[in-house]
mmCIF file of C-alpha atoms in Angstrom:
data_model
loop_
_atom_site.group_PDB
_atom_site.id
_atom_site.type_symbol
_atom_site.label_atom_id
_atom_site.label_comp_id
_atom_site.label_asym_id
_atom_site.label_seq_id
_atom_site.Cartn_x
_atom_site.Cartn_y
_atom_site.Cartn_z
ATOM 1 C CA MET A 1 48.402 108.662 87.899
ATOM 2 C CA GLY A 2 50.027 111.463 85.892
ATOM 3 C CA LYS A 3 53.643 112.541 85.969
ATOM 4 C CA SER A 4 53.051 115.463 88.327
ATOM 5 C CA GLN A 5 51.135 113.231 90.717
ATOM 6 C CA LYS A 6 53.933 110.653 90.722
ATOM 7 C CA ILE A 7 56.396 113.418 91.568
ATOM 8 C CA ALA A 8 54.083 114.501 94.399
ATOM 9 C CA VAL A 9 54.069 110.937 95.774
ATOM 10 C CA LEU A 10 57.873 110.801 95.691
ATOM 11 C CA LEU A 11 58.120 114.140 97.495
ATOM 12 C CA ILE A 12 55.599 113.054 100.135
ATOM 13 C CA PHE A 13 57.545 109.919 100.945
ATOM 14 C CA ALA A 14 60.878 111.745 100.833
ATOM 15 C CA PHE A 15 59.628 114.188 103.491
ATOM 16 C CA ALA A 16 57.998 111.363 105.471
ATOM 17 C CA LEU A 17 61.261 109.402 105.535
ATOM 18 C CA PHE A 18 63.184 112.500 106.593
ATOM 19 C CA THR A 19 60.831 113.486 109.410
ATOM 20 C CA ARG A 20 60.561 109.963 110.810
ATOM 21 C CA PHE A 21 64.146 108.747 110.498
ATOM 22 C CA TRP A 22 66.085 111.908 111.395
ATOM 23 C CA HIS A 23 68.451 110.815 114.213
ATOM 24 C CA TYR A 24 66.401 107.643 114.457
ATOM 25 C CA ASN A 25 69.113 105.682 116.234
ATOM 26 C CA GLN A 26 69.097 108.290 119.027
ATOM 27 C CA LEU A 27 65.415 107.945 119.899
ATOM 28 C CA GLN A 28 64.691 106.749 123.417
ATOM 29 C CA PHE A 29 61.723 104.916 124.855
ATOM 30 C CA SER A 30 58.898 106.953 126.321
ATOM 31 C CA HIS A 31 57.433 106.040 129.702
ATOM 32 C CA ASP A 32 54.436 104.601 127.867
ATOM 33 C CA GLU A 33 56.682 102.288 125.853
ATOM 34 C CA ILE A 34 58.694 101.217 128.902
ATOM 35 C CA SER A 35 55.440 100.345 130.661
ATOM 36 C CA ALA A 36 54.446 98.093 127.752
ATOM 37 C CA LEU A 37 57.881 96.504 127.383
ATOM 38 C CA ASN A 38 57.940 95.704 131.098
ATOM 39 C CA ARG A 39 54.867 93.588 130.403
ATOM 40 C CA THR A 40 56.602 91.281 127.905
ATOM 41 C CA GLY A 41 58.858 88.238 128.260
ATOM 42 C CA TYR A 42 56.403 85.923 129.971
ATOM 43 C CA HIS A 43 56.868 82.158 129.790
ATOM 44 C CA ASN A 44 53.416 81.398 128.398
ATOM 45 C CA PHE A 45 50.542 83.089 126.596
ATOM 46 C CA ASP A 46 48.171 82.924 129.576
ATOM 47 C CA ASP A 47 50.589 84.962 131.693
ATOM 48 C CA LEU A 48 50.936 87.483 128.870
ATOM 49 C CA ILE A 49 47.180 88.027 128.773
ATOM 50 C CA GLU A 50 46.703 88.042 132.561
ATOM 51 C CA LYS A 51 49.719 90.147 133.540
ATOM 52 C CA GLY A 52 50.465 92.041 130.329
ATOM 53 C CA VAL A 53 47.050 92.882 128.882
ATOM 54 C CA MET A 54 44.307 92.673 131.507
ATOM 55 C CA VAL A 55 45.987 95.233 133.764
ATOM 56 C CA GLU A 56 45.514 98.103 131.296
ATOM 57 C CA GLY A 57 42.958 99.413 128.823
ATOM 58 C CA HIS A 58 44.345 98.547 125.399
ATOM 59 C CA PRO A 59 43.378 95.463 123.392
ATOM 60 C CA ALA A 60 45.731 92.493 123.247
ATOM 61 C CA GLY A 61 46.962 92.839 119.656
ATOM 62 C CA VAL A 62 49.941 95.170 119.973
ATOM 63 C CA GLN A 63 51.021 93.885 123.387
ATOM 64 C CA THR A 64 51.066 90.339 121.993
ATOM 65 C CA PHE A 65 53.064 91.523 118.991
ATOM 66 C CA LEU A 66 55.596 93.284 121.234
ATOM 67 C CA HIS A 67 55.958 90.188 123.384
ATOM 68 C CA TYR A 68 56.940 87.920 120.495
ATOM 69 C CA TYR A 69 58.805 90.586 118.526
ATOM 70 C CA THR A 70 61.118 91.447 121.415
ATOM 71 C CA GLN A 71 61.740 87.762 122.057
ATOM 72 C CA ALA A 72 62.983 87.492 118.464
ATOM 73 C CA PHE A 73 64.842 90.817 118.063
ATOM 74 C CA GLY A 74 65.569 92.164 121.528
ATOM 75 C CA TYR A 75 64.901 95.524 123.167
ATOM 76 C CA GLN A 76 67.124 97.969 121.297
ATOM 77 C CA GLU A 77 65.171 101.186 120.835
ATOM 78 C CA TRP A 78 65.315 101.629 117.068
ATOM 79 C CA LEU A 79 64.602 97.956 116.414
ATOM 80 C CA VAL A 80 61.543 97.940 118.658
ATOM 81 C CA LYS A 81 60.202 101.125 117.066
ATOM 82 C CA LEU A 82 60.975 100.134 113.454
ATOM 83 C CA PRO A 83 57.836 98.077 112.600
ATOM 84 C CA PHE A 84 55.594 100.889 113.846
ATOM 85 C CA THR A 85 57.483 103.519 111.852
ATOM 86 C CA LEU A 86 57.337 101.429 108.687
ATOM 87 C CA LEU A 87 53.592 100.956 109.141
ATOM 88 C CA GLY A 88 53.320 104.730 109.503
ATOM 89 C CA LEU A 89 54.880 105.101 106.068
ATOM 90 C CA VAL A 90 52.638 102.467 104.497
ATOM 91 C CA THR A 91 49.646 104.277 106.024
ATOM 92 C CA LEU A 92 50.419 107.258 103.797
ATOM 93 C CA TRP A 93 50.252 105.053 100.706
ATOM 94 C CA PHE A 94 46.806 103.757 101.612
ATOM 95 C CA ILE A 95 45.642 107.290 102.351
ATOM 96 C CA ILE A 96 46.607 108.163 98.770
ATOM 97 C CA LEU A 97 44.840 105.053 97.436
ATOM 98 C CA SER A 98 41.752 105.944 99.475
ATOM 99 C CA GLY A 99 41.580 109.291 97.713
ATOM 100 C CA LYS A 100 41.888 107.493 94.397
ATOM 101 C CA ALA A 101 39.100 105.079 95.367
ATOM 102 C CA LEU A 102 36.864 108.098 95.984
ATOM 103 C CA GLY A 103 37.751 109.480 92.571
ATOM 104 C CA ASN A 104 39.734 112.347 94.100
ATOM 105 C CA LEU A 105 43.434 111.517 94.047
ATOM 106 C CA SER A 106 44.327 115.119 94.876
ATOM 107 C CA ALA A 107 42.519 114.809 98.209
ATOM 108 C CA GLY A 108 44.513 111.694 99.011
ATOM 109 C CA LEU A 109 47.776 113.381 98.074
ATOM 110 C CA LEU A 110 47.000 116.478 100.147
ATOM 111 C CA THR A 111 46.035 114.380 103.181
ATOM 112 C CA ALA A 112 49.170 112.243 102.881
ATOM 113 C CA ALA A 113 51.312 115.367 102.483
ATOM 114 C CA CYS A 114 49.928 116.780 105.742
ATOM 115 C CA MET A 115 50.411 113.479 107.572
ATOM 116 C CA ALA A 116 53.984 113.189 106.264
ATOM 117 C CA VAL A 117 55.124 116.264 108.201
ATOM 118 C CA MET A 118 52.619 116.903 111.007
ATOM 119 C CA GLN A 119 54.200 116.355 114.412
ATOM 120 C CA HIS A 120 51.236 114.320 115.671
ATOM 121 C CA PHE A 121 51.607 111.636 113.010
ATOM 122 C CA VAL A 122 55.412 111.701 113.038
ATOM 123 C CA MET A 123 55.623 111.233 116.800
ATOM 124 C CA TYR A 124 53.068 108.450 117.027
ATOM 125 C CA SER A 125 54.707 106.542 114.175
ATOM 126 C CA GLN A 126 57.883 106.496 116.286
ATOM 127 C CA LEU A 127 56.188 104.984 119.346
ATOM 128 C CA ALA A 128 55.986 101.227 119.855
ATOM 129 C CA ARG A 129 52.411 101.532 121.086
ATOM 130 C CA PRO A 130 48.937 100.755 119.679
ATOM 131 C CA TYR A 131 48.340 104.173 118.118
ATOM 132 C CA GLY A 132 50.317 103.964 114.875
ATOM 133 C CA MET A 133 49.418 100.325 114.269
ATOM 134 C CA GLY A 134 45.772 101.055 115.013
ATOM 135 C CA LEU A 135 45.853 103.930 112.543
ATOM 136 C CA PHE A 136 47.407 101.726 109.869
ATOM 137 C CA PHE A 137 44.777 98.996 110.091
ATOM 138 C CA SER A 138 41.985 101.590 110.356
ATOM 139 C CA VAL A 139 43.186 103.304 107.191
ATOM 140 C CA LEU A 140 43.656 99.928 105.477
ATOM 141 C CA ALA A 141 40.098 98.947 106.413
ATOM 142 C CA GLY A 142 38.933 102.360 105.217
ATOM 143 C CA TYR A 143 40.614 101.854 101.867
ATOM 144 C CA PHE A 144 38.866 98.514 101.317
ATOM 145 C CA TRP A 145 35.564 99.961 102.552
ATOM 146 C CA LEU A 146 35.764 102.950 100.208
ATOM 147 C CA SER A 147 36.824 100.725 97.316
ATOM 148 C CA TYR A 148 33.776 98.496 97.825
ATOM 149 C CA CYS A 149 31.244 101.239 98.511
ATOM 150 C CA TYR A 150 32.354 103.819 95.949
ATOM 151 C CA LYS A 151 34.550 102.107 93.354
ATOM 152 C CA ASN A 152 33.760 98.467 92.678
ATOM 153 C CA THR A 153 31.549 96.053 94.607
ATOM 154 C CA ARG A 154 33.928 93.130 94.285
ATOM 155 C CA VAL A 155 33.855 90.703 97.181
ATOM 156 C CA LYS A 156 37.664 90.814 97.454
ATOM 157 C CA TYR A 157 37.348 94.304 98.927
ATOM 158 C CA LEU A 158 35.003 92.995 101.615
ATOM 159 C CA TRP A 159 37.496 90.268 102.496
ATOM 160 C CA GLY A 160 40.161 92.941 102.880
ATOM 161 C CA PHE A 161 37.822 95.126 104.918
ATOM 162 C CA MET A 162 36.875 92.275 107.252
ATOM 163 C CA LEU A 163 40.461 91.218 107.998
ATOM 164 C CA ALA A 164 41.846 94.763 108.329
ATOM 165 C CA ALA A 165 38.888 95.825 110.485
ATOM 166 C CA ALA A 166 39.386 92.883 112.849
ATOM 167 C CA ALA A 167 43.092 93.711 113.124
ATOM 168 C CA ALA A 168 42.243 97.360 113.871
ATOM 169 C CA ALA A 169 39.836 96.264 116.607
ATOM 170 C CA TYR A 170 42.631 94.253 118.240
ATOM 171 C CA CYS A 171 44.894 97.347 118.258
ATOM 172 C CA HIS A 172 42.916 100.103 119.971
ATOM 173 C CA GLN A 173 39.447 100.799 121.351
ATOM 174 C CA PHE A 174 39.084 103.944 119.238
ATOM 175 C CA SER A 175 39.933 101.893 116.163
ATOM 176 C CA LEU A 176 37.159 99.506 117.186
ATOM 177 C CA LEU A 177 34.746 102.433 117.470
ATOM 178 C CA LEU A 178 35.767 103.710 114.032
ATOM 179 C CA ILE A 179 35.226 100.256 112.509
ATOM 180 C CA ALA A 180 31.758 100.075 114.076
ATOM 181 C CA LEU A 181 30.832 103.475 112.622
ATOM 182 C CA MET A 182 32.291 102.497 109.256
ATOM 183 C CA GLY A 183 30.352 99.241 109.214
ATOM 184 C CA LEU A 184 27.057 100.949 110.029
ATOM 185 C CA SER A 185 27.676 103.666 107.445
ATOM 186 C CA GLY A 186 27.890 101.063 104.693
ATOM 187 C CA PHE A 187 24.169 100.392 104.984
ATOM 188 C CA LYS A 188 23.590 104.092 104.330
ATOM 189 C CA VAL A 189 25.671 104.388 101.167
ATOM 190 C CA LEU A 190 25.171 100.930 99.586
ATOM 191 C CA PRO A 191 22.091 99.948 97.567
ATOM 192 C CA LYS A 192 19.931 97.377 99.363
ATOM 193 C CA VAL A 193 20.868 94.676 96.857
ATOM 194 C CA TYR A 194 24.331 94.531 98.493
ATOM 195 C CA TRP A 195 23.185 94.590 102.118
ATOM 196 C CA ARG A 196 23.093 90.816 102.652
ATOM 197 C CA THR A 197 26.668 90.262 101.467
ATOM 198 C CA TYR A 198 27.856 93.344 103.322
ATOM 199 C CA PHE A 199 26.165 92.166 106.539
ATOM 200 C CA PHE A 200 27.822 88.750 106.219
ATOM 201 C CA PHE A 201 31.322 90.244 106.192
ATOM 202 C CA ASN A 202 30.529 92.653 109.015
ATOM 203 C CA ALA A 203 29.359 89.677 111.038
ATOM 204 C CA GLY A 204 32.698 88.077 110.164
ATOM 205 C CA ILE A 205 34.471 90.975 111.902
ATOM 206 C CA PHE A 206 32.483 90.256 115.056
ATOM 207 C CA VAL A 207 33.306 86.534 114.853
ATOM 208 C CA LEU A 208 37.020 87.321 114.524
ATOM 209 C CA TYR A 209 36.762 89.630 117.543
ATOM 210 C CA LEU A 210 34.911 87.085 119.721
ATOM 211 C CA PRO A 211 38.102 85.693 121.377
ATOM 212 C CA HIS A 212 38.759 89.200 122.715
ATOM 213 C CA LEU A 213 35.244 89.989 123.882
ATOM 214 C CA SER A 214 35.731 88.922 127.501
ATOM 215 C CA LEU A 215 38.900 91.060 127.685
ATOM 216 C CA PHE A 216 36.978 93.996 126.229
ATOM 217 C CA PHE A 217 34.335 93.883 128.970
ATOM 218 C CA HIS A 218 36.988 93.363 131.649
ATOM 219 C CA GLN A 219 38.901 96.433 130.470
ATOM 220 C CA LEU A 220 35.699 98.480 130.408
ATOM 221 C CA SER A 221 35.249 97.601 134.080
ATOM 222 C CA LEU A 222 38.625 99.162 134.938
ATOM 223 C CA GLY A 223 37.141 102.633 134.731
ATOM 224 C CA GLY A 224 39.208 105.712 133.939
ATOM 225 C CA VAL A 225 42.984 105.821 133.619
ATOM 226 C CA GLU A 226 43.400 106.740 137.281
ATOM 227 C CA SER A 227 42.266 103.183 138.124
ATOM 228 C CA TRP A 228 45.101 101.422 136.316
ATOM 229 C CA LEU A 229 47.815 103.796 135.090
#
């Protein structure tokens, strides 16, 4: 990474910090966040799943995180939002690294620069909901996937892809869909000599997701948002 590119990275993160943390201590919870926080504080894990997760359409990952995080740190707005905002910043770094893995660092820098200031990404990184966390793990999985498919076929990248992909699937259904498309695309871009190893780690994602499978089918049965929201 040259000097000008390092300066670009510093500017990207300076703007990202400014847009996300401006008057941060004055941010209030959205109705969506209040709905999720009202479904925390249960006395056992079974109640959390039954009363906090099964009643809506998102996977259990973020709701479980909120449950234990608020037990440890409380419900003050900026504290609840902070992990999601920090993940939003780290997402930008892995976007840059993804461009580098593709051999086009400029593309990664341009994408990160747009995400640093676009209202869509700023707002959702300030919400304690599955969207920012799902984006982070999707981008992280994408970085490992690109690194394996286009940069270096080291197995360590497949380990990273498997774990990040499973985490993304536990965050949001659209993240799960993206992971499925990503996994299938690997068979298109990889030489056949790598297919067996690649299939093994994709099967590992499914194994890691198995504990959630019954919840997935239950939430599909809820229908559209008018049935549960």
